[in-house]
Short mmCIF file of C-alpha atoms and ligand atoms in Angstrom, two decimals:
data_model
loop_
_atom_site.label_atom_id
_atom_site.label_comp_id
_atom_site.label_asym_id
_atom_site.label_seq_id
_atom_site.Cartn_x
_atom_site.Cartn_y
_atom_site.Cartn_z
CA MET A 27 -45.01 1.35 50.43
CA SER A 28 -45.27 3.53 47.71
CA PRO A 29 -47.63 1.32 45.00
CA ASP A 30 -45.30 -0.86 42.58
CA SER A 31 -44.57 -2.71 45.13
CA ALA A 32 -45.60 -4.87 47.87
CA ARG A 33 -44.52 -7.40 50.64
CA GLN A 34 -46.35 -10.58 50.44
CA ALA A 35 -47.40 -13.20 52.57
CA ASP A 36 -44.29 -15.24 52.90
CA GLY A 37 -41.27 -11.76 52.80
CA ALA A 38 -41.23 -11.70 49.21
CA SER A 39 -41.49 -8.56 48.23
CA GLU A 40 -42.56 -7.61 44.18
CA ILE A 41 -41.54 -5.33 41.84
CA ALA A 42 -43.66 -3.98 39.28
CA VAL A 43 -42.03 -3.56 35.74
CA GLY A 44 -44.89 -1.57 33.28
CA LEU A 45 -44.26 -1.75 29.58
CA GLY A 46 -47.89 -2.06 28.92
CA GLU A 47 -48.88 -5.64 27.66
CA ARG A 48 -44.26 -6.61 28.45
CA SER A 49 -45.72 -6.39 31.72
CA TYR A 50 -43.92 -8.47 34.52
CA ARG A 51 -43.37 -9.27 37.58
CA ILE A 52 -39.81 -9.33 39.91
CA VAL A 53 -40.29 -11.04 43.02
CA VAL A 54 -37.04 -10.74 45.47
CA GLY A 55 -37.22 -12.94 48.68
CA ARG A 56 -35.83 -16.00 49.89
CA GLY A 57 -36.00 -19.07 48.84
CA LEU A 58 -37.81 -18.37 45.43
CA LEU A 59 -36.15 -21.23 43.19
CA ALA A 60 -37.39 -23.85 45.73
CA ARG A 61 -40.86 -22.51 44.55
CA ALA A 62 -39.27 -21.93 40.90
CA GLY A 63 -42.37 -23.75 39.59
CA GLU A 64 -45.40 -22.68 42.05
CA LEU A 65 -44.28 -19.59 40.81
CA SER A 66 -43.92 -19.93 37.39
CA ALA A 67 -47.19 -21.97 36.28
CA PRO A 68 -49.48 -19.35 35.81
CA LEU A 69 -46.93 -18.34 32.69
CA LEU A 70 -46.70 -21.49 30.61
CA THR A 71 -48.93 -21.88 28.32
CA GLN A 72 -47.42 -25.51 27.76
CA ARG A 73 -46.31 -27.53 30.89
CA ARG A 74 -42.62 -27.15 30.13
CA VAL A 75 -39.77 -25.87 30.58
CA PHE A 76 -35.88 -25.44 28.94
CA ILE A 77 -33.65 -24.72 31.46
CA VAL A 78 -29.95 -23.03 30.71
CA THR A 79 -27.12 -22.46 32.97
CA ASP A 80 -24.03 -22.02 33.84
CA ALA A 81 -21.70 -25.69 35.53
CA ASN A 82 -20.67 -23.27 38.84
CA VAL A 83 -25.40 -22.36 38.83
CA ALA A 84 -26.04 -26.42 38.11
CA SER A 85 -23.95 -27.46 41.18
CA HIS A 86 -25.17 -25.27 43.79
CA HIS A 87 -28.72 -24.97 42.35
CA LEU A 88 -30.34 -26.80 39.68
CA PRO A 89 -31.31 -29.61 41.87
CA ALA A 90 -33.55 -27.21 43.35
CA VAL A 91 -35.55 -25.52 40.25
CA VAL A 92 -35.90 -28.74 38.43
CA GLN A 93 -37.48 -30.98 41.38
CA SER A 94 -39.39 -28.02 41.82
CA PHE A 95 -40.94 -27.89 38.62
CA GLU A 96 -41.32 -31.35 38.25
CA ARG A 97 -43.44 -31.27 41.44
CA SER A 98 -45.77 -28.78 40.01
CA GLY A 99 -46.54 -31.23 37.05
CA THR A 100 -44.16 -29.64 34.73
CA ARG A 101 -41.26 -31.23 31.49
CA VAL A 102 -38.32 -30.10 32.50
CA GLU A 103 -34.98 -30.36 30.23
CA HIS A 104 -31.88 -28.24 30.72
CA ILE A 105 -27.97 -27.77 28.82
CA VAL A 106 -24.87 -27.02 31.54
CA LEU A 107 -23.16 -24.67 29.40
CA PRO A 108 -18.36 -23.58 30.74
CA ALA A 109 -19.36 -20.31 33.67
CA GLY A 110 -17.35 -17.37 32.29
CA GLU A 111 -17.38 -14.59 30.30
CA SER A 112 -16.43 -16.15 27.18
CA THR A 113 -19.66 -18.29 26.45
CA LYS A 114 -21.61 -14.66 25.43
CA SER A 115 -20.74 -15.96 22.22
CA PHE A 116 -22.34 -16.83 18.71
CA SER A 117 -20.82 -19.86 19.24
CA GLN A 118 -22.15 -21.09 22.28
CA LEU A 119 -25.11 -19.41 21.03
CA GLU A 120 -25.36 -21.22 17.78
CA SER A 121 -25.14 -24.40 20.43
CA LEU A 122 -27.48 -23.79 22.52
CA ILE A 123 -30.28 -23.01 19.39
CA ASP A 124 -29.12 -25.88 18.09
CA THR A 125 -29.59 -28.35 21.73
CA MET A 126 -32.93 -26.64 21.77
CA LEU A 127 -34.53 -27.14 18.79
CA ALA A 128 -32.71 -30.60 18.81
CA ALA A 129 -35.19 -31.19 21.79
CA LYS A 130 -38.17 -29.84 20.08
CA VAL A 131 -39.02 -26.84 21.55
CA GLU A 132 -41.98 -25.60 21.07
CA ARG A 133 -43.56 -21.51 20.86
CA GLY A 134 -45.20 -22.25 24.81
CA THR A 135 -41.92 -24.14 25.80
CA MET A 136 -40.58 -21.22 28.47
CA VAL A 137 -36.84 -21.24 28.42
CA VAL A 138 -35.63 -20.30 32.62
CA ALA A 139 -32.24 -18.61 31.75
CA LEU A 140 -30.73 -20.35 35.42
CA GLY A 141 -27.22 -17.85 36.94
CA GLY A 142 -25.61 -14.32 36.20
CA GLY A 143 -25.50 -12.50 33.42
CA VAL A 144 -23.84 -14.05 31.00
CA ILE A 145 -26.52 -16.56 31.29
CA GLY A 146 -28.57 -14.16 31.73
CA ASP A 147 -27.67 -12.50 28.49
CA LEU A 148 -27.29 -15.49 26.65
CA ALA A 149 -30.38 -18.21 26.90
CA GLY A 150 -32.08 -14.52 26.51
CA PHE A 151 -30.90 -13.70 22.98
CA ALA A 152 -31.59 -17.52 22.29
CA ALA A 153 -35.37 -16.78 23.72
CA ALA A 154 -35.41 -13.81 21.44
CA ILE A 155 -34.32 -15.47 18.31
CA THR A 156 -35.54 -19.36 18.43
CA LEU A 157 -38.28 -19.40 16.41
CA ARG A 158 -38.65 -15.98 15.78
CA GLY A 159 -39.43 -15.53 19.86
CA LEU A 160 -39.85 -17.95 23.04
CA ASP A 161 -40.88 -16.60 26.53
CA PHE A 162 -38.19 -16.59 28.78
CA ILE A 163 -37.91 -15.89 32.71
CA GLN A 164 -34.93 -14.57 34.44
CA MET A 165 -33.81 -16.40 37.54
CA PRO A 166 -30.14 -14.47 38.50
CA THR A 167 -27.95 -15.35 41.71
CA THR A 168 -25.09 -13.60 41.66
CA LEU A 169 -26.02 -9.97 42.78
CA LEU A 170 -25.59 -7.93 39.81
CA ALA A 171 -28.01 -10.25 37.82
CA GLN A 172 -29.83 -9.68 40.47
CA VAL A 173 -30.06 -5.86 40.74
CA ASP A 174 -29.15 -5.21 37.42
CA SER A 175 -28.76 -7.69 33.90
CA SER A 176 -32.08 -9.73 34.44
CA VAL A 177 -34.65 -6.55 35.09
CA GLY A 178 -34.64 -4.25 31.53
CA GLY A 179 -34.60 -7.12 28.18
CA LYS A 180 -31.36 -6.78 27.02
CA THR A 181 -29.95 -9.70 25.62
CA ALA A 182 -27.14 -10.74 23.79
CA VAL A 183 -24.06 -11.29 23.20
CA ASP A 184 -20.22 -10.20 22.58
CA THR A 185 -18.34 -10.56 19.51
CA ALA A 186 -14.09 -10.22 18.93
CA ARG A 187 -15.35 -6.15 17.57
CA GLY A 188 -16.49 -5.31 20.76
CA LYS A 189 -18.94 -6.43 23.86
CA ASN A 190 -22.48 -7.01 23.72
CA LEU A 191 -22.53 -5.50 19.60
CA ILE A 192 -25.20 -8.42 18.79
CA GLY A 193 -27.94 -8.98 20.69
CA ALA A 194 -32.29 -7.99 20.71
CA PHE A 195 -34.08 -6.29 23.26
CA HIS A 196 -37.11 -9.16 25.33
CA GLN A 197 -38.61 -8.45 27.54
CA PRO A 198 -38.45 -11.52 30.46
CA ARG A 199 -42.58 -12.43 32.00
CA LEU A 200 -41.06 -13.75 35.25
CA VAL A 201 -37.77 -12.18 37.32
CA LEU A 202 -36.75 -14.69 41.00
CA ALA A 203 -34.49 -13.52 42.17
CA ASP A 204 -33.85 -15.38 44.84
CA THR A 205 -31.22 -13.68 47.95
CA ASP A 206 -30.93 -17.21 49.38
CA ALA A 207 -28.77 -17.55 46.48
CA LEU A 208 -25.59 -15.41 46.72
CA ALA A 209 -25.00 -17.38 49.09
CA THR A 210 -22.21 -19.20 47.51
CA LEU A 211 -21.55 -16.47 45.59
CA PRO A 212 -17.95 -16.03 45.78
CA ARG A 213 -17.54 -12.50 47.71
CA ARG A 214 -15.72 -10.66 45.44
CA GLU A 215 -18.76 -11.50 43.13
CA ILE A 216 -20.79 -9.79 45.98
CA MET A 217 -18.75 -6.87 46.51
CA ALA A 218 -18.12 -5.94 42.00
CA GLY A 219 -21.92 -6.21 42.05
CA TYR A 220 -22.98 -4.09 45.07
CA ALA A 221 -20.82 -1.51 42.77
CA GLU A 222 -23.72 -1.99 40.96
CA VAL A 223 -25.54 -0.84 43.72
CA VAL A 224 -24.11 1.39 44.46
CA LYS A 225 -24.35 3.09 41.19
CA TYR A 226 -28.27 3.40 41.49
CA GLY A 227 -27.73 5.81 44.70
CA LEU A 228 -25.55 8.15 42.98
CA LEU A 229 -27.17 8.59 39.58
CA GLY A 230 -30.50 9.17 40.56
CA ASP A 231 -31.61 8.62 44.42
CA ALA A 232 -29.57 10.63 47.21
CA ASP A 233 -31.46 8.72 50.31
CA PHE A 234 -30.73 5.48 48.73
CA PHE A 235 -27.58 6.58 49.01
CA ARG A 236 -26.93 7.67 52.52
CA TRP A 237 -29.45 4.25 53.41
CA LEU A 238 -25.87 2.00 51.59
CA GLU A 239 -23.82 4.04 53.46
CA ILE A 240 -25.62 2.83 56.58
CA ASN A 241 -26.73 -0.08 55.91
CA ALA A 242 -23.78 -1.44 52.95
CA VAL A 243 -20.70 -3.13 55.89
CA ALA A 244 -23.63 -4.90 57.59
CA ALA A 245 -25.52 -5.98 54.80
CA LEU A 246 -22.27 -7.05 52.62
CA SER A 247 -21.23 -9.06 55.60
CA GLY A 248 -23.57 -11.73 56.19
CA ALA A 249 -23.66 -11.35 59.19
CA ASP A 250 -27.00 -11.12 61.64
CA GLY A 251 -29.44 -8.85 59.54
CA GLY A 252 -26.99 -8.63 56.90
CA HIS A 253 -29.60 -10.39 54.62
CA ALA A 254 -31.93 -7.68 55.14
CA ARG A 255 -30.95 -6.01 54.30
CA LEU A 256 -28.97 -7.41 51.10
CA ALA A 257 -32.06 -7.58 49.44
CA GLU A 258 -33.63 -4.37 50.73
CA ALA A 259 -30.19 -3.11 49.02
CA VAL A 260 -31.31 -5.97 45.56
CA VAL A 261 -35.41 -4.60 45.96
CA ARG A 262 -34.73 -0.75 46.08
CA SER A 263 -32.19 -1.13 42.83
CA CYS A 264 -34.09 -3.11 40.80
CA LYS A 265 -37.70 -0.63 41.52
CA ALA A 266 -34.93 2.04 40.55
CA LYS A 267 -33.68 -0.44 36.92
CA ALA A 268 -37.61 -0.43 36.47
CA ALA A 269 -38.73 2.19 37.31
CA ILE A 270 -36.34 3.75 34.43
CA VAL A 271 -36.70 0.78 32.09
CA ALA A 272 -40.47 1.91 32.46
CA GLU A 273 -40.31 5.19 31.13
CA ASP A 274 -37.85 4.40 28.26
CA GLU A 275 -38.02 1.20 27.43
CA ARG A 276 -35.56 0.77 23.92
CA GLU A 277 -33.17 3.59 25.72
CA THR A 278 -34.18 6.42 23.20
CA THR A 279 -34.97 9.88 25.31
CA GLY A 280 -32.26 8.98 27.56
CA ARG A 281 -33.14 8.27 30.70
CA ARG A 282 -32.27 4.60 30.38
CA ALA A 283 -28.74 5.59 29.84
CA LEU A 284 -27.99 7.00 32.91
CA LEU A 285 -27.78 3.62 33.64
CA ASN A 286 -24.66 4.23 32.50
CA LEU A 287 -23.39 6.20 34.60
CA GLY A 288 -19.98 5.48 35.16
CA HIS A 289 -19.26 3.05 31.77
CA THR A 290 -17.93 5.06 29.62
CA PHE A 291 -15.18 4.06 32.14
CA ALA A 292 -15.58 0.93 33.21
CA HIS A 293 -15.64 -0.49 29.59
CA ALA A 294 -12.20 1.41 28.45
CA PHE A 295 -11.05 -0.54 31.87
CA GLU A 296 -12.07 -3.98 30.42
CA THR A 297 -11.40 -3.11 27.07
CA GLU A 298 -8.30 -2.27 27.93
CA LEU A 299 -7.26 -5.38 30.32
CA GLY A 300 -8.68 -8.15 28.58
CA TYR A 301 -12.58 -9.01 29.50
CA GLY A 302 -11.84 -12.11 32.40
CA ASP A 303 -10.64 -12.01 35.68
CA THR A 304 -8.47 -9.85 35.99
CA LEU A 305 -10.55 -6.73 36.51
CA LEU A 306 -14.41 -7.49 37.07
CA HIS A 307 -17.87 -5.57 35.98
CA GLY A 308 -18.84 -4.17 38.42
CA GLU A 309 -14.98 -3.71 39.96
CA ALA A 310 -14.36 -1.49 36.50
CA VAL A 311 -17.81 0.19 37.42
CA ALA A 312 -17.03 1.54 40.72
CA ILE A 313 -13.70 2.71 39.67
CA GLY A 314 -15.71 4.60 36.69
CA LEU A 315 -18.41 5.88 39.07
CA VAL A 316 -15.55 7.77 40.97
CA LEU A 317 -14.19 8.80 37.65
CA ALA A 318 -17.38 10.55 36.19
CA PHE A 319 -17.74 12.69 40.00
CA GLN A 320 -14.30 13.14 38.90
CA LEU A 321 -15.04 14.52 35.65
CA SER A 322 -17.96 16.35 36.98
CA ALA A 323 -16.12 18.18 39.23
CA ARG A 324 -13.54 19.58 36.84
CA LEU A 325 -16.04 20.10 34.94
CA GLY A 326 -17.59 22.57 37.49
CA HIS A 327 -20.71 20.93 38.36
CA CYS A 328 -20.37 18.65 40.96
CA SER A 329 -18.60 19.54 44.26
CA ALA A 330 -14.56 18.28 45.23
CA ALA A 331 -16.52 16.73 48.65
CA ASP A 332 -18.88 14.85 46.69
CA VAL A 333 -15.76 12.37 45.10
CA ALA A 334 -15.21 12.30 48.62
CA VAL A 335 -17.53 10.73 50.26
CA ILE A 336 -17.97 8.68 47.32
CA LYS A 337 -14.32 7.29 47.77
CA ALA A 338 -14.63 6.93 51.86
CA HIS A 339 -17.61 4.58 51.00
CA PHE A 340 -15.69 2.57 47.86
CA GLU A 341 -13.15 1.87 51.01
CA LYS A 342 -15.65 1.28 53.85
CA VAL A 343 -17.02 -1.38 52.36
CA GLY A 344 -13.44 -2.78 50.49
CA LEU A 345 -14.03 -1.79 46.56
CA THR A 346 -11.49 -0.25 45.26
CA TRP A 347 -11.88 3.41 43.39
CA ARG A 348 -7.77 3.36 42.23
CA ALA A 349 -7.50 2.55 38.31
CA PRO A 350 -5.33 0.07 37.57
CA ARG A 351 -2.34 1.49 35.97
CA LEU A 352 0.30 -1.87 33.86
CA GLY A 353 -2.21 -4.11 31.17
CA PRO A 354 -1.15 -6.34 29.21
CA ARG A 355 0.68 -3.89 26.83
CA GLY A 356 2.11 -2.12 29.37
CA ALA A 357 0.68 1.22 31.09
CA ILE A 358 -2.81 1.72 30.55
CA SER A 359 -2.26 5.36 28.92
CA ALA A 360 -5.56 8.21 28.60
CA ASP A 361 -4.72 8.06 25.33
CA ALA A 362 -6.17 3.81 24.60
CA LEU A 363 -8.73 4.66 27.24
CA ILE A 364 -9.96 7.00 24.22
CA ALA A 365 -10.07 5.48 21.86
CA HIS A 366 -11.95 2.71 24.01
CA MET A 367 -14.45 5.72 24.71
CA SER A 368 -15.08 6.61 20.80
CA GLY A 369 -15.19 2.71 20.48
CA ASP A 370 -18.78 2.65 22.09
CA LYS A 371 -22.22 1.08 20.91
CA LYS A 372 -23.00 4.96 22.88
CA VAL A 373 -21.05 7.16 20.43
CA LYS A 374 -23.03 9.18 18.79
CA ASP A 375 -21.07 10.61 15.45
CA GLY A 376 -17.79 9.50 16.89
CA THR A 377 -17.86 11.32 20.46
CA PRO A 378 -18.82 9.37 23.78
CA THR A 379 -21.09 10.88 25.88
CA PHE A 380 -20.89 11.12 28.89
CA VAL A 381 -23.05 10.70 32.03
CA LEU A 382 -21.85 13.16 34.87
CA ALA A 383 -23.63 14.45 38.47
CA ARG A 384 -24.47 17.40 38.87
CA GLY A 385 -24.07 16.33 42.90
CA ILE A 386 -25.09 12.61 44.53
CA GLY A 387 -28.48 11.89 42.69
CA ARG A 388 -28.53 13.89 40.03
CA ALA A 389 -27.01 12.58 37.07
CA PHE A 390 -27.15 14.15 33.76
CA LEU A 391 -26.16 12.98 30.01
CA CYS A 392 -23.50 15.54 28.42
CA ARG A 393 -22.30 14.94 24.93
CA GLU A 394 -19.67 17.20 25.12
CA VAL A 395 -16.87 16.72 27.40
CA PRO A 396 -14.34 18.58 26.34
CA ARG A 397 -11.26 16.54 25.48
CA PRO A 398 -8.71 17.84 27.64
CA ALA A 399 -10.74 17.65 30.99
CA LEU A 400 -10.64 14.04 29.92
CA GLU A 401 -7.41 13.79 29.91
CA SER A 402 -6.20 15.14 32.54
CA VAL A 403 -8.84 13.41 34.82
CA LEU A 404 -7.20 9.33 33.73
CA GLY A 405 -4.03 10.86 33.27
CA GLU A 406 -4.64 11.83 37.34
CA ALA A 407 -6.23 8.69 37.75
CA LEU A 408 -2.77 6.78 36.19
CA ASN A 409 -0.21 8.97 37.10
CA GLY A 410 -1.30 10.59 40.37
N1 NAD B 18 -28.80 -6.92 30.12
C1 NAD B 18 -27.85 -5.96 30.12
O1 NAD B 18 -28.58 -5.10 30.73
C2 NAD B 18 -26.92 -6.14 31.64
C3 NAD B 18 -26.29 -5.21 32.75
C4 NAD B 18 -25.59 -6.01 32.81
C5 NAD B 18 -24.02 -6.66 32.86
N2 NAD B 18 -24.61 -7.25 31.51
C6 NAD B 18 -23.91 -8.78 31.61
O2 NAD B 18 -23.01 -9.63 32.54
C7 NAD B 18 -21.80 -10.58 32.30
C8 NAD B 18 -21.75 -10.48 34.27
O3 NAD B 18 -22.31 -10.86 34.76
P1 NAD B 18 -22.56 -11.16 35.86
O4 NAD B 18 -21.32 -11.07 37.11
O5 NAD B 18 -23.32 -12.04 36.64
O6 NAD B 18 -21.34 -12.81 35.90
P2 NAD B 18 -21.46 -14.79 35.58
O7 NAD B 18 -22.66 -14.61 34.79
O8 NAD B 18 -20.71 -14.36 35.10
O9 NAD B 18 -21.76 -15.23 36.94
C9 NAD B 18 -19.98 -14.50 37.80
C10 NAD B 18 -19.35 -15.67 38.67
O10 NAD B 18 -20.22 -16.10 39.08
C11 NAD B 18 -21.12 -17.63 39.34
N3 NAD B 18 -22.03 -17.49 39.79
C12 NAD B 18 -23.82 -16.59 39.83
N4 NAD B 18 -24.12 -17.43 40.67
C13 NAD B 18 -23.43 -17.83 41.85
C14 NAD B 18 -23.70 -19.14 42.93
N5 NAD B 18 -25.16 -18.38 42.95
N6 NAD B 18 -23.03 -19.68 43.35
C15 NAD B 18 -21.77 -19.49 42.89
N7 NAD B 18 -20.86 -19.95 41.69
C16 NAD B 18 -22.35 -17.91 41.74
C17 NAD B 18 -20.93 -18.13 36.92
O11 NAD B 18 -20.99 -19.09 37.58
C18 NAD B 18 -19.82 -16.45 37.22
O12 NAD B 18 -18.99 -17.99 37.04
C19 NAD B 18 -21.34 -9.74 30.82
O13 NAD B 18 -21.22 -10.18 30.59
C20 NAD B 18 -22.18 -8.35 30.78
O14 NAD B 18 -22.11 -8.05 30.10
C21 NAD B 18 -25.76 -7.31 31.16
ZN1 ZN B 19 -23.03 -2.55 34.73
#
C-alpha cells in the first residue's frame, strides 16, 4: 500500500491531498455520513455548520447528517435547493448567499456541500466568496462527485455564455465519500460517473484500466463483493486525482489539464445537445474518451487496437461510446462541434488544446491538431 493512503480500523481508506497549508484528507468508506459530526469535529473552529444540499439528496441522506452533527454538539442549519444543473446559476448563488448571510454565518461557520457535483461546485463557490472565504467540507453523494468534482478545489457556476465560466479555486478542508450513499443513486448516474473512473485508467494508469476490465462489471452490479470493488475504484480514482492536483493545483503546468481527456469532445456534444437529461456529462465523457483515442490513432500516436479495447470495455459495462447524431437543431455536424470546441475555456490563442494518448495510460497534451484529422474523426463518428 502506498504511503499516501491507509486503511483505517473501520475499513475506510484515506488519501492525502498534499497542498501545503491547504492539504486535506479524502476519506472513502461506508457509513461516513452517519459519522459526519465526529469526523468533521477536529476541523470546526465554531461548533456550527451550514449544510447545502438538493431535494433528491435531502430525501435520502440529510437526516443522517443532521443527526450526526447534532449528536456531536454542533449547531446545524441547512438549505435544500432544487436538483439539477440549472441550480448551478448566478441566481441560485445569490439566493444561497443571501440565506447564509440572513442566518448570520460567521467566519468560523463550516459550509457542508452534501450532494453531487452541482451542489459541490455551487456551495464551494459560495463558501469561497462569502465573508471573503469560509471553510467547507465536501460530502459527495454521486459517483462522479466522489471520484472527480469533490477533489481539487474547482468551484463554479454556469452562465448563459457557458458552463463553469465563473468560479474560484477553493480547496475543501475534508472530503467524506460515503460509498453507501451510492445505493440510492439512479443507475444511469452511476454509469455516467463510471466514465470518469475509466478516464483515470486511460490517462495515466494502464494497470488500473486492466483492473477495471476485470472488476468493473461486478463493481457496477451491486452483487456480492461489488461494493468493495466499487469502493476500491473510488479510492484509486481519488488517488490519481489527488496526485495530479498536488502537482498542478491551478492547471498551470499542463499536468492537471490531462484530466480533460475526452472532455473537449464531451463538452462540444453537451453544448450541441443542451446541458440536461438528453446526454449526461459522464455519458458525453465516454463518447469523448473514445474519440480522443480515435484522433490519437488517426495521428499515429496510438494503435487502432487501443481504440477497440476501450470500445469493448464500454460495451461490456453497458455505456455507449457511439456519438449522438441528432440534436435539437437537427443533424449534428462536425463543423458545429468544432465551433463549440473553439469556444472552450481551455482554448489558448483560439485553437483547442487536445489531450491525446500514446496508448492506454499515456495521455499527453497536444496544442496542434490538424483540422482535417479532427474533421475526419468527427465525420466518421457522425456518419460512419
Ligand atoms: N469541480 C470540478 O472539478 C468538477 C469536475 C467534474 C464535474 N463537475 C461538475 O459536476 C456537475 C455534475 O455533477 P453530478 O454528475 O454529480 O450531478 P448532480 O449533482 O446534478 O447529481 C446528479 C443527480 O443525482 C441526484 N443525486 C445525487 N446524489 C444522490 C444520491 N446519493 N441518491 C439519489 N440521487 C442523488 C441529484 O439530485 C441529481 O439529480 C456538473 O455541473 C459539472 O460541471 C465539477
Ligand atoms: Zn468530467
